[in-house]
């Protein structure tokens, strides 16, 4: 570039900057003369506690952070998870048959046609079921 081209570019940039400055001042005006209007507060803030607005803070509203169960299941311990005991109580799962069951109930299950779950949650039917329940009824193998 020649020296005259550089001078021309600087001259054009300077004129453009001055034009932008005066144009902005004409549009926005003098900042020292600017005023702002605002409304005064109509409600004073006090230190008293009042009940929350029931429209906003609804105690019976759905909480999206809580797991919801459809049906008869109830989260008894309120931990957000239905554990096996709660699933068994609401009928979604079968209770595993173990030695804590009453003897009469174990004998009735042994003689029935129904399948059962053992403590490892494996389904047992027919002869496997009879052997398992006999082992529960006679733990020493008598």
Tab-separated table of C-alpha atoms in Angstrom:
chain	number	residue	atom	x	y	z
A	1	UNK	CA	0.000	0.000	0.000
A	2	UNK	CA	1.092	3.512	-0.686
A	3	UNK	CA	1.348	6.185	1.913
A	4	UNK	CA	-1.589	8.093	0.443
A	5	UNK	CA	-3.805	4.983	0.706
A	6	UNK	CA	-2.989	4.618	4.410
A	7	UNK	CA	-3.764	8.301	4.964
A	8	UNK	CA	-7.103	7.935	3.143
A	9	UNK	CA	-8.062	4.908	5.286
A	10	UNK	CA	-7.228	6.777	8.504
A	11	UNK	CA	-9.211	9.813	7.346
A	12	UNK	CA	-12.293	7.728	6.462
A	13	UNK	CA	-12.135	5.807	9.776
A	14	UNK	CA	-11.835	9.074	11.743
A	15	UNK	CA	-14.775	10.682	9.944
A	16	UNK	CA	-16.884	7.536	10.492
A	17	UNK	CA	-16.077	7.470	14.208
A	18	UNK	CA	-16.954	11.184	14.654
A	19	UNK	CA	-20.178	10.725	12.699
A	20	UNK	CA	-21.150	7.746	14.888
A	21	UNK	CA	-20.381	9.734	18.053
A	22	UNK	CA	-22.570	12.709	17.062
A	23	UNK	CA	-25.355	10.444	15.796
A	24	UNK	CA	-25.458	8.497	19.101
A	25	UNK	CA	-25.497	11.772	21.104
A	26	UNK	CA	-28.406	13.016	18.990
A	27	UNK	CA	-30.391	9.824	19.499
A	28	UNK	CA	-29.703	9.221	23.209
A	29	UNK	CA	-29.369	12.806	24.352
A	30	UNK	CA	-27.271	14.229	27.141
A	31	UNK	CA	-26.819	11.677	29.970
A	32	UNK	CA	-26.739	14.469	32.572
A	33	UNK	CA	-30.278	15.512	31.651
A	34	UNK	CA	-31.677	11.966	31.712
A	35	UNK	CA	-34.337	11.171	34.326
A	36	UNK	CA	-35.842	7.922	35.501
A	37	UNK	CA	-39.337	7.356	36.802
A	38	UNK	CA	-40.269	4.603	39.247
A	39	UNK	CA	-43.218	3.600	41.353
A	40	UNK	CA	-43.059	3.769	45.105
A	41	UNK	CA	-43.468	0.534	47.026
A	42	UNK	CA	-47.068	-0.119	47.957
A	43	UNK	CA	-46.395	-3.105	50.231
A	44	UNK	CA	-43.949	-2.595	53.008
A	45	UNK	CA	-41.699	-5.483	53.968
A	46	UNK	CA	-42.081	-6.504	57.572
A	47	UNK	CA	-40.283	-8.991	59.793
A	48	UNK	CA	-43.493	-10.839	60.694
A	49	UNK	CA	-44.010	-14.390	59.473
A	50	UNK	CA	-47.286	-15.078	57.744
A	51	UNK	CA	-48.791	-18.292	56.423
A	52	UNK	CA	-47.720	-19.033	52.856
A	53	UNK	CA	-50.187	-18.515	50.072
A	54	UNK	CA	-52.016	-21.855	49.594
A	55	UNK	CA	-52.276	-21.178	45.873
A	56	UNK	CA	-48.484	-21.339	45.576
A	57	UNK	CA	-47.494	-23.638	48.454
A	58	UNK	CA	-50.009	-26.462	48.151
A	59	UNK	CA	-49.385	-29.130	50.780
A	60	UNK	CA	-51.237	-31.789	48.802
A	61	UNK	CA	-49.520	-31.073	45.492
A	62	UNK	CA	-47.617	-33.750	43.611
A	63	UNK	CA	-43.943	-33.775	44.511
A	64	UNK	CA	-41.964	-34.807	41.399
A	65	UNK	CA	-39.011	-35.927	43.525
A	66	UNK	CA	-41.011	-38.673	45.246
A	67	UNK	CA	-41.460	-42.031	43.549
A	68	UNK	CA	-45.123	-42.735	42.914
A	69	UNK	CA	-46.607	-46.220	43.094
A	70	UNK	CA	-49.796	-47.050	41.274
A	71	UNK	CA	-51.878	-49.704	42.995
A	72	UNK	CA	-52.065	-50.991	46.531
A	73	UNK	CA	-48.365	-50.733	47.321
A	74	UNK	CA	-47.324	-48.408	50.118
A	75	UNK	CA	-43.805	-47.239	50.908
A	76	UNK	CA	-44.025	-47.908	54.642
A	77	UNK	CA	-40.525	-46.775	55.601
A	78	UNK	CA	-40.744	-43.705	53.287
A	79	UNK	CA	-37.341	-44.335	51.702
A	80	UNK	CA	-38.618	-43.950	48.121
A	81	UNK	CA	-38.007	-47.595	47.206
A	82	UNK	CA	-40.360	-50.542	47.533
A	83	UNK	CA	-38.266	-53.237	49.179
A	84	UNK	CA	-39.161	-56.911	49.019
A	85	UNK	CA	-41.239	-56.892	52.228
A	86	UNK	CA	-43.369	-54.009	50.907
A	87	UNK	CA	-43.822	-55.731	47.530
A	88	UNK	CA	-44.900	-58.922	49.296
A	89	UNK	CA	-47.310	-56.968	51.536
A	90	UNK	CA	-49.073	-55.430	48.528
A	91	UNK	CA	-49.200	-58.693	46.570
A	92	UNK	CA	-46.756	-57.867	43.792
A	93	UNK	CA	-44.267	-60.513	44.895
A	94	UNK	CA	-44.558	-63.887	46.550
A	95	UNK	CA	-43.043	-64.357	49.967
A	96	UNK	CA	-40.201	-66.882	49.944
A	97	UNK	CA	-40.918	-69.960	52.020
A	98	UNK	CA	-38.506	-70.350	54.925
A	99	UNK	CA	-38.312	-71.885	58.390
A	100	UNK	CA	-40.109	-68.932	60.009
A	101	UNK	CA	-43.434	-70.004	58.462
A	102	UNK	CA	-45.853	-71.857	60.777
A	103	UNK	CA	-45.569	-75.635	60.639
A	104	UNK	CA	-49.222	-76.106	59.595
A	105	UNK	CA	-48.796	-73.701	56.692
A	106	UNK	CA	-45.617	-75.473	55.545
A	107	UNK	CA	-47.388	-78.852	55.626
A	108	UNK	CA	-50.332	-77.444	53.659
A	109	UNK	CA	-47.959	-76.008	51.029
A	110	UNK	CA	-46.057	-79.309	50.786
A	111	UNK	CA	-49.273	-81.182	49.976
A	112	UNK	CA	-50.695	-78.532	47.576
A	113	UNK	CA	-50.144	-78.309	43.816
A	114	UNK	CA	-48.864	-74.719	44.027
A	115	UNK	CA	-45.257	-73.820	43.307
A	116	UNK	CA	-43.257	-71.877	45.887
A	117	UNK	CA	-40.188	-69.650	46.063
A	118	UNK	CA	-37.257	-70.631	48.247
A	119	UNK	CA	-35.103	-68.109	50.112
A	120	UNK	CA	-32.893	-67.739	47.021
A	121	UNK	CA	-36.065	-66.704	45.090
A	122	UNK	CA	-35.926	-69.857	42.951
A	123	UNK	CA	-39.278	-71.352	42.037
A	124	UNK	CA	-39.760	-74.919	43.232
A	125	UNK	CA	-42.540	-77.257	42.121
A	126	UNK	CA	-43.584	-80.851	42.737
A	127	UNK	CA	-40.832	-83.073	44.186
A	128	UNK	CA	-38.291	-80.246	44.596
A	129	UNK	CA	-40.865	-78.351	46.640
A	130	UNK	CA	-41.628	-81.369	48.836
A	131	UNK	CA	-37.932	-82.009	49.517
A	132	UNK	CA	-37.324	-78.344	50.345
A	133	UNK	CA	-40.296	-78.105	52.740
A	134	UNK	CA	-39.376	-81.436	54.373
A	135	UNK	CA	-35.920	-79.958	54.985
A	136	UNK	CA	-37.530	-76.937	56.638
A	137	UNK	CA	-39.810	-79.115	58.776
A	138	UNK	CA	-36.979	-81.438	59.817
A	139	UNK	CA	-33.763	-79.355	59.788
A	140	UNK	CA	-31.687	-82.098	61.441
A	141	UNK	CA	-32.680	-84.637	58.725
A	142	UNK	CA	-34.539	-86.960	61.078
